[in-house]
């Protein structure tokens, strides 16, 4: 009987040899376990917090965790709504990855932690060593403001910045990767245990098709949902993902990579005095000006750089006065309804070469749409509900980039480049018995059609309540037959409609909420989930106020108590928004 612990020529009987072998093996195992336990306890924990509205920051946070593991760190990834300020104060090594929502606001899941952090009562953070990655969009004035605010506040509270904040524009992958490659080794520096693990084992498998490599899908269905005489044009699309290996969940978004309208491209080329055949370098390759404008650049919304250059070259007093005063509201009013071509036509004396013009444009970006189907019912197709943007202004007809790309340009011979972004917070309750309240006027109904399909596929017995509305019932009640069938089957427990223009006094979904406030509060008290989807700037704010009013009145609470109640819903992920 051989043993690695006993010399082969040792003078022991087989029984003695077996006993000693077991003894030494046990001792060795204990020592290894103790060593592993010691190493584990000595390993450095890296907390990674994300503030995310659409999932990009969350995705980078998980990339950071995989990188941290490869440097022997123990990563803990949390959404900002999953911790409180006391927990933040105990984090010694910290990465914050946050997007900025709209004009400089915190993403929804970061709001409560930020309120606590900026309060006078916030704890000191001298023990915290941190770095921040900010995701943003330079087309907004308050670019990456949420990340800047966190950086300034953590420093003011005494935290030590280990690595300077990195601000990313919409193409965030490369700067995010560079930040990770530099900040993770710094976070691991001096740790008691730095065991480099097999990177391949720690990197989560990513889908073959993603933002940098979208799937070329086929559009199967393009159906008008609104009536022909409606003041709006809302369409239903069904897109095939068969054979892609991609999957999605109800609540996720599908991103569409559009191309620009050929007529708009031609009009811009003509106005520039070019032919369109000029060869220009784009991302390291030569292509014609027309092709570059059609497939690579944002030519609808004027970039800040383009507006400033137009003002400079034209010498226009009004535009220069607005820019010099830094009056964002006046600039917004000035640009309302105008696109890049409008500004070129407005100042015909201003001339740009093809290269100069391209240098002032932003890259053409994908558009994200809430998915309106459940993969449990349609695993090989994705449904979208999209309002086509069309309007007349400044003597021209204007069209939305992606909405009319889908409506007008995609046919049987062309592909739609798509990829998914998960929204892990915006999900049907895992407990099928819990009530679900959904507020989604207009195309905000999209994810709730998916949620109801999901409930149906799961045979969920929880109650479902939908608040829906639009302009006119006769022309804008989209998915009417489906919704009424859901009512008849009992899947949709309650339906409240608000068609604003069907009576003299406009009625909106928030008004219906207040009308049924007692029952709405009762559903919340039963553990109900409250979901909102749609316009962020008006509807979502009004719905939020209505929710606070309902809780205050029917819960017989003070204003402070109502705020605390709603905040607890947010923290428990029972009040979640998908707003844009």
XYZ file of C-alpha atoms in Angstrom:
580
model
C 0.000 0.000 0.000
C 1.671 3.182 -1.212
C 1.207 6.576 0.413
C 2.734 9.942 -0.519
C 3.174 10.629 3.209
C 5.089 7.399 4.238
C 8.455 6.317 2.817
C 8.137 3.021 0.897
C 10.881 1.285 2.952
C 9.451 2.347 6.350
C 9.194 -0.651 8.772
C 5.389 -0.648 9.197
C 2.789 -3.369 8.778
C 0.006 -2.877 6.252
C -2.443 -2.030 9.094
C -0.040 0.503 10.604
C 0.726 1.876 7.167
C -3.022 2.282 6.385
C -3.711 4.041 9.704
C -0.745 6.403 9.327
C -1.634 7.108 5.707
C -5.151 8.105 6.700
C -3.854 10.217 9.596
C -1.370 12.131 7.463
C -3.895 12.543 4.631
C -6.386 14.025 7.081
C -3.755 16.383 8.463
C -2.820 17.465 4.942
C -6.476 18.063 4.042
C -6.959 20.136 7.200
C -3.858 22.192 6.419
C -5.010 22.790 2.823
C -8.460 23.830 4.022
C -6.938 26.131 6.622
C -4.646 27.595 3.985
C -7.562 28.086 1.583
C -9.647 29.608 4.351
C -6.785 31.919 5.243
C -6.312 32.892 1.610
C -10.034 33.503 1.221
C -10.212 35.641 4.316
C -7.151 37.551 3.128
C -8.616 38.142 -0.324
C -9.699 41.711 -0.934
C -13.374 42.462 -1.530
C -14.125 44.909 -4.334
C -17.596 46.435 -4.269
C -18.960 47.383 -7.683
C -22.065 49.589 -7.657
C -24.032 50.443 -10.777
C -26.594 53.128 -11.539
C -28.362 52.024 -14.694
C -31.448 53.050 -16.660
C -31.127 50.833 -19.731
C -28.665 48.142 -18.646
C -25.353 49.440 -20.028
C -23.847 50.301 -16.638
C -24.986 46.983 -15.210
C -23.321 45.151 -18.089
C -20.017 46.985 -17.520
C -20.285 46.246 -13.782
C -20.364 42.520 -14.494
C -17.423 42.909 -16.880
C -15.578 44.609 -14.019
C -16.419 41.679 -11.719
C -14.972 39.171 -14.169
C -11.809 41.252 -14.505
C -11.564 41.566 -10.706
C -11.742 37.790 -10.255
C -8.815 37.350 -12.621
C -6.750 39.530 -10.262
C -7.622 37.550 -7.156
C -10.209 40.039 -5.921
C -13.622 39.046 -4.559
C -16.141 41.215 -6.457
C -19.571 42.085 -5.073
C -21.858 43.630 -7.702
C -24.913 45.571 -6.527
C -27.386 48.009 -7.974
C -27.391 51.288 -6.074
C -30.918 50.568 -4.920
C -29.727 47.404 -3.179
C -27.653 49.136 -0.501
C -28.029 51.978 1.995
C -25.644 54.765 2.948
C -24.423 52.870 6.031
C -23.309 49.948 3.870
C -21.585 52.330 1.463
C -19.517 53.744 4.331
C -18.156 50.256 5.117
C -16.883 49.585 1.601
C -13.088 49.866 1.535
C -12.533 49.328 -2.196
C -15.267 50.680 -4.459
C -16.025 51.103 -8.149
C -19.048 53.124 -9.227
C -20.345 52.720 -12.765
C -23.253 55.012 -13.547
C -25.141 56.418 -16.476
C -26.779 59.842 -16.519
C -30.496 59.970 -17.174
C -31.907 62.759 -19.352
C -30.543 66.212 -18.528
C -28.123 65.408 -15.726
C -30.356 63.253 -13.512
C -29.451 60.122 -11.588
C -30.816 56.863 -13.007
C -33.916 55.602 -11.186
C -32.066 52.954 -9.212
C -29.529 55.483 -7.876
C -31.925 58.173 -6.664
C -32.402 57.094 -3.032
C -28.734 56.372 -2.358
C -27.792 59.715 -3.905
C -30.294 61.574 -1.713
C -28.727 59.936 1.345
C -25.167 60.617 0.138
C -25.705 64.328 -0.474
C -27.526 64.874 2.842
C -25.736 66.732 5.643
C -26.125 63.596 7.767
C -24.105 61.435 5.342
C -21.259 59.546 7.087
C -17.604 60.285 6.446
C -15.906 57.966 3.940
C -12.197 58.243 4.824
C -11.757 54.458 4.581
C -13.185 54.247 1.047
C -10.856 54.013 -1.960
C -12.772 54.487 -5.195
C -12.891 55.158 -8.897
C -15.811 56.069 -11.149
C -16.794 55.244 -14.713
C -19.475 57.588 -16.063
C -21.577 56.730 -19.115
C -23.268 59.549 -20.985
C -24.042 61.267 -24.245
C -22.274 64.457 -25.357
C -25.420 65.601 -27.143
C -26.721 66.506 -23.669
C -25.422 69.642 -21.944
C -24.920 67.890 -18.596
C -22.730 65.155 -20.041
C -22.013 62.361 -17.520
C -23.345 64.594 -14.738
C -24.366 61.704 -12.463
C -20.808 60.344 -12.477
C -19.381 63.808 -11.895
C -21.757 64.362 -8.962
C -20.766 61.063 -7.319
C -17.075 61.810 -7.813
C -17.361 65.244 -6.234
C -19.484 64.027 -3.323
C -17.347 60.993 -2.440
C -14.263 63.202 -2.427
C -16.024 65.794 -0.249
C -16.897 63.041 2.236
C -13.231 62.107 2.527
C -13.025 59.125 0.190
C -9.700 58.569 -1.596
C -9.805 58.622 -5.401
C -7.474 55.831 -6.532
C -7.947 56.503 -10.234
C -9.397 59.505 -12.067
C -12.979 59.319 -13.290
C -13.433 58.341 -16.940
C -16.359 59.899 -18.847
C -17.674 57.870 -21.785
C -19.750 59.015 -24.738
C -22.319 56.728 -26.392
C -19.529 54.534 -27.799
C -18.445 53.513 -24.330
C -16.900 50.082 -24.866
C -13.304 51.097 -25.655
C -12.869 53.700 -22.863
C -14.629 51.368 -20.410
C -12.238 48.559 -21.314
C -9.252 50.882 -20.906
C -10.534 52.022 -17.490
C -10.974 48.413 -16.356
C -7.500 47.446 -17.520
C -5.978 50.243 -15.425
C -8.220 50.475 -12.377
C -8.553 46.770 -11.476
C -4.781 46.216 -10.959
C -4.738 49.350 -8.768
C -7.579 47.963 -6.672
C -5.674 44.676 -6.292
C -2.309 46.308 -5.507
C -0.907 45.288 -2.142
C -3.611 42.705 -1.465
C -2.454 39.819 0.739
C -3.541 37.265 -1.833
C -3.265 37.999 -5.524
C -3.765 34.649 -7.209
C -4.385 35.117 -10.914
C -7.130 32.736 -11.865
C -7.954 31.236 -15.231
C -9.487 34.204 -16.991
C -11.535 32.050 -19.339
C -13.332 30.457 -16.408
C -14.242 33.839 -14.982
C -15.433 35.652 -18.077
C -19.162 35.181 -18.510
C -20.125 33.981 -21.949
C -21.436 36.861 -24.033
C -23.923 36.421 -26.855
C -22.408 36.070 -30.299
C -24.567 38.993 -31.423
C -24.308 42.256 -29.505
C -23.946 46.024 -29.879
C -20.730 45.721 -31.885
C -21.986 42.723 -33.857
C -25.780 43.025 -34.319
C -27.842 40.142 -35.684
C -29.140 40.612 -39.264
C -32.812 39.786 -38.620
C -35.782 39.604 -40.961
C -38.891 41.734 -40.516
C -41.883 39.408 -40.777
C -44.805 41.698 -39.933
C -45.337 45.462 -40.317
C -48.937 46.261 -39.354
C -50.650 49.596 -38.726
C -52.306 49.613 -35.302
C -53.945 53.044 -35.315
C -56.854 53.890 -37.603
C -56.146 55.501 -40.974
C -57.710 58.784 -39.783
C -55.750 58.892 -36.509
C -53.544 61.873 -35.702
C -50.812 59.335 -34.907
C -49.209 56.391 -36.691
C -48.423 53.445 -34.428
C -47.219 50.150 -35.906
C -46.785 46.577 -34.763
C -43.628 44.770 -35.902
C -42.622 41.133 -35.662
C -38.935 40.379 -36.186
C -37.441 36.904 -36.542
C -34.484 35.841 -34.370
C -34.676 32.194 -35.488
C -31.229 30.621 -35.702
C -29.503 33.499 -33.901
C -29.043 31.813 -30.537
C -30.441 34.989 -28.976
C -33.082 34.957 -26.271
C -34.977 37.609 -24.353
C -37.236 38.132 -21.356
C -40.409 40.153 -20.997
C -39.236 43.594 -19.860
C -36.084 43.653 -21.996
C -35.435 46.097 -24.826
C -34.534 45.321 -28.399
C -32.095 47.717 -30.042
C -32.401 48.475 -33.749
C -29.500 49.843 -35.785
C -31.126 52.008 -38.469
C -29.903 53.624 -41.645
C -30.796 57.188 -42.582
C -33.458 58.207 -45.065
C -31.923 58.204 -48.592
C -33.858 61.373 -49.518
C -32.498 63.250 -46.487
C -28.992 62.096 -47.415
C -29.448 63.301 -51.000
C -30.808 66.674 -49.854
C -27.863 67.232 -47.500
C -25.333 66.264 -50.176
C -26.976 68.700 -52.618
C -27.064 71.525 -50.049
C -23.361 70.999 -49.300
C -22.641 71.400 -52.998
C -21.190 67.889 -53.207
C -21.920 64.979 -55.515
C -22.034 62.253 -52.859
C -19.306 60.285 -54.610
C -16.493 61.988 -52.688
C -14.339 59.385 -50.901
C -13.955 60.101 -47.192
C -12.171 58.103 -44.457
C -14.586 56.669 -41.872
C -13.307 54.406 -39.094
C -10.197 53.606 -41.044
C -11.794 52.866 -44.408
C -12.684 54.963 -47.426
C -16.315 55.274 -48.435
C -18.408 57.687 -50.434
C -19.931 60.681 -48.703
C -23.452 59.410 -49.444
C -22.756 55.994 -47.941
C -21.125 57.544 -44.875
C -24.138 59.787 -44.277
C -26.589 56.943 -44.832
C -25.000 54.345 -42.562
C -22.529 55.926 -40.133
C -23.575 59.393 -38.965
C -26.417 61.061 -37.091
C -27.779 63.544 -39.636
C -31.187 64.181 -38.083
C -30.403 65.781 -34.710
C -27.793 68.574 -34.995
C -24.743 68.001 -32.803
C -23.634 70.744 -30.399
C -20.416 71.072 -32.388
C -22.349 71.592 -35.625
C -24.656 74.200 -34.068
C -21.673 76.105 -32.634
C -19.833 76.034 -35.965
C -22.940 77.246 -37.839
C -23.248 80.122 -35.364
C -19.563 80.976 -35.672
C -19.450 80.889 -39.475
C -22.786 82.631 -40.029
C -22.304 85.344 -37.422
C -26.046 85.121 -36.739
C -26.787 87.424 -33.787
C -29.764 85.462 -32.428
C -28.051 82.068 -32.398
C -24.738 83.432 -31.126
C -26.551 85.383 -28.421
C -28.321 82.230 -27.191
C -25.088 80.220 -27.173
C -23.060 82.933 -25.431
C -25.742 83.349 -22.765
C -25.728 79.593 -22.149
C -29.534 79.639 -22.101
C -30.408 75.958 -22.560
C -34.149 76.548 -22.627
C -33.904 79.184 -25.365
C -31.567 76.978 -27.377
C -33.996 74.068 -27.039
C -36.833 76.300 -28.249
C -34.703 77.546 -31.147
C -33.799 74.023 -32.269
C -37.301 72.606 -31.732
C -38.328 70.797 -34.925
C -35.095 71.700 -36.704
C -32.702 69.112 -38.042
C -29.227 69.381 -39.534
C -30.548 70.110 -43.024
C -32.772 72.916 -41.691
C -29.695 74.711 -40.317
C -27.782 74.243 -43.578
C -30.746 75.703 -45.523
C -31.201 78.515 -43.017
C -27.638 79.748 -43.557
C -26.886 79.106 -47.270
C -23.802 81.333 -47.209
C -22.096 78.957 -44.774
C -20.029 76.392 -46.657
C -18.526 73.083 -45.513
C -16.313 70.636 -47.331
C -17.385 67.009 -47.062
C -14.599 66.292 -44.567
C -15.440 69.361 -42.433
C -19.108 68.416 -42.316
C -18.463 64.792 -41.293
C -16.087 65.950 -38.545
C -18.974 67.824 -36.902
C -21.378 64.860 -36.811
C -21.971 62.210 -34.149
C -21.995 58.474 -34.923
C -25.391 57.047 -35.872
C -26.723 55.230 -32.817
C -29.089 52.342 -32.303
C -32.581 52.980 -30.915
C -33.946 50.893 -28.032
C -37.573 49.737 -27.967
C -39.432 47.959 -25.179
C -40.289 44.448 -26.329
C -44.034 43.793 -26.558
C -43.992 39.981 -26.572
C -43.122 37.126 -24.232
C -40.516 34.635 -25.427
C -42.566 31.928 -23.704
C -45.181 32.427 -26.417
C -42.960 33.544 -29.324
C -39.370 32.319 -28.746
C -38.315 32.863 -32.376
C -39.866 36.283 -32.907
C -39.742 39.634 -31.126
C -42.668 42.050 -31.237
C -42.281 45.839 -31.121
C -44.866 48.615 -30.797
C -43.495 51.792 -32.382
C -44.950 55.237 -33.075
C -43.748 56.565 -36.428
C -42.419 60.112 -36.097
C -43.573 62.345 -38.949
C -44.135 66.104 -38.824
C -43.967 69.299 -40.908
C -41.763 72.177 -39.743
C -39.672 74.978 -41.246
C -41.129 74.369 -44.695
C -40.121 70.698 -44.856
C -41.509 67.272 -44.028
C -39.514 65.551 -41.272
C -39.286 61.890 -40.299
C -37.909 60.052 -37.288
C -34.752 58.090 -38.044
C -35.514 54.597 -36.764
C -39.306 54.635 -36.593
C -39.616 55.395 -40.304
C -36.649 53.170 -41.138
C -38.801 50.296 -39.872
C -42.002 51.647 -41.375
C -40.726 52.645 -44.827
C -37.311 51.213 -45.661
C -37.162 47.613 -44.459
C -38.578 45.012 -46.834
C -38.184 41.331 -47.696
C -34.836 41.952 -49.371
C -33.225 43.768 -46.453
C -32.196 42.952 -42.898
C -32.786 44.684 -39.588
C -29.645 44.762 -37.449
C -30.686 44.086 -33.852
C -29.388 43.150 -30.398
C -30.908 42.982 -26.912
C -30.329 44.905 -23.711
C -31.676 43.171 -20.599
C -33.609 45.094 -17.969
C -33.329 42.821 -14.958
C -35.299 45.140 -12.680
C -38.268 45.441 -15.026
C -39.677 41.948 -14.659
C -42.979 40.170 -14.031
C -43.103 39.257 -10.310
C -41.486 35.868 -9.668
C -44.396 35.107 -7.315
C -47.286 34.398 -9.687
C -49.861 35.122 -6.986
C -48.935 38.776 -6.452
C -50.972 41.615 -8.030
C -49.516 43.619 -10.905
C -50.478 47.239 -11.715
C -49.319 48.532 -15.102
C -49.476 52.158 -16.280
C -48.648 52.449 -19.975
C -50.363 55.030 -22.181
C -49.631 55.074 -25.912
C -46.700 52.883 -26.913
C -46.001 52.529 -23.187
C -48.324 49.550 -23.402
C -45.566 47.556 -25.146
C -43.904 45.820 -22.178
C -47.276 45.242 -20.511
C -48.561 43.319 -23.503
C -45.441 41.182 -22.949
C -46.117 40.971 -19.191
C -49.685 39.785 -19.749
C -48.517 37.189 -22.274
C -45.940 36.057 -19.709
C -48.620 35.708 -17.007
C -50.768 33.757 -19.440
C -47.918 31.394 -20.371
C -47.128 30.813 -16.679
C -50.794 30.260 -15.750
C -50.233 32.890 -13.073
C -53.173 33.473 -10.754
C -52.141 36.992 -9.653
C -54.466 39.902 -10.423
C -53.536 42.199 -13.337
C -54.604 45.849 -13.709
C -53.830 47.963 -16.774
C -54.107 51.743 -17.078
C -53.999 52.661 -20.768
C -54.887 55.739 -22.765
C -54.151 57.868 -25.802
C -55.821 60.652 -27.736
C -59.055 59.114 -29.112
C -60.631 55.728 -28.426
C -62.015 55.348 -31.959
C -58.617 55.746 -33.632
C -55.903 55.111 -31.008
C -57.075 52.134 -28.921
C -54.211 49.901 -30.073
C -54.432 46.134 -29.438
C -58.102 46.645 -28.557
C -59.253 43.171 -29.595
C -56.386 41.521 -27.688
C -57.032 43.561 -24.558
C -60.762 42.862 -24.606
C -60.057 39.149 -25.093
C -57.743 39.254 -22.048
C -60.587 40.821 -20.082
C -63.042 38.176 -21.214
C -60.669 35.351 -20.288
C -60.059 36.830 -16.854
C -56.342 37.346 -17.472
C -56.816 41.127 -17.252
C -58.594 41.705 -13.949
C -59.094 45.450 -14.307
C -58.787 47.888 -17.204
C -58.977 51.667 -16.849
C -58.886 53.800 -19.976
C -58.046 57.480 -20.416
C -58.568 58.903 -23.910
C -57.639 62.536 -23.423
C -59.448 64.092 -26.393
C -62.769 62.262 -26.205
C -64.264 64.909 -23.908
C -63.938 68.637 -23.307
C -61.739 68.209 -20.244
C -58.651 66.108 -20.876
C -58.355 62.916 -18.830
C -55.076 61.074 -18.348
C -53.972 57.819 -16.732
C -52.954 59.605 -13.529
C -56.543 60.877 -13.199
C -57.853 57.311 -13.433
C -55.362 56.267 -10.752
C -56.754 58.849 -8.351
C -60.348 57.890 -9.166
C -59.583 54.325 -8.085
C -57.090 55.255 -5.384
C -58.604 53.167 -2.584
C -58.432 49.957 -4.596
C -54.993 50.790 -5.991
C -53.633 51.240 -2.468
C -55.305 47.975 -1.415
C -53.485 46.139 -4.214
C -50.172 47.638 -3.058
C -50.912 46.515 0.499
C -51.462 42.999 -0.877
C -47.866 43.004 -2.144
C -48.683 44.412 -5.576
C -46.072 45.580 -8.066
C -46.430 48.989 -9.734
C -44.952 49.417 -13.224
C -44.779 52.518 -15.445
C -43.708 52.768 -19.081
C -43.711 55.735 -21.435
C -42.854 59.423 -21.565
C -40.404 60.382 -18.817
C -40.788 64.134 -18.885
C -44.519 64.537 -18.340
C -46.475 61.327 -17.904
C -44.048 59.524 -15.597
C -43.691 62.567 -13.334
C -47.468 63.023 -13.146
C -47.981 59.313 -12.427
C -45.352 59.436 -9.694
C -47.119 62.391 -8.073
C -50.471 60.604 -8.364
C -49.009 57.518 -6.701
C -47.748 59.592 -3.770
C -51.163 61.288 -3.516
C -52.977 57.935 -3.507
C -50.687 56.488 -0.839
C -50.994 59.587 1.307
C -54.800 59.809 1.085
C -55.776 56.163 1.288
C -52.953 55.096 3.573
C -53.817 58.037 5.852
C -50.177 59.102 5.914
C -48.283 62.335 6.211
C -46.290 63.585 3.238
C -43.075 62.234 4.769
C -44.669 58.839 5.458
C -46.018 58.637 1.901
C -42.548 59.359 0.501
C -41.072 56.662 2.741
C -43.769 54.188 1.628
C -43.094 54.823 -2.063
C -39.331 54.639 -1.468
C -39.800 51.247 0.168
C -41.661 50.094 -2.958
C -38.692 51.248 -5.055
C -36.181 49.520 -2.786
C -38.151 46.266 -2.957
C -38.291 46.672 -6.772
C -42.078 46.819 -6.578
C -42.194 50.290 -8.163
C -40.201 50.157 -11.384
C -40.186 52.408 -14.438
C -39.178 51.971 -18.065
C -39.335 55.576 -19.209
C -37.776 57.523 -22.052
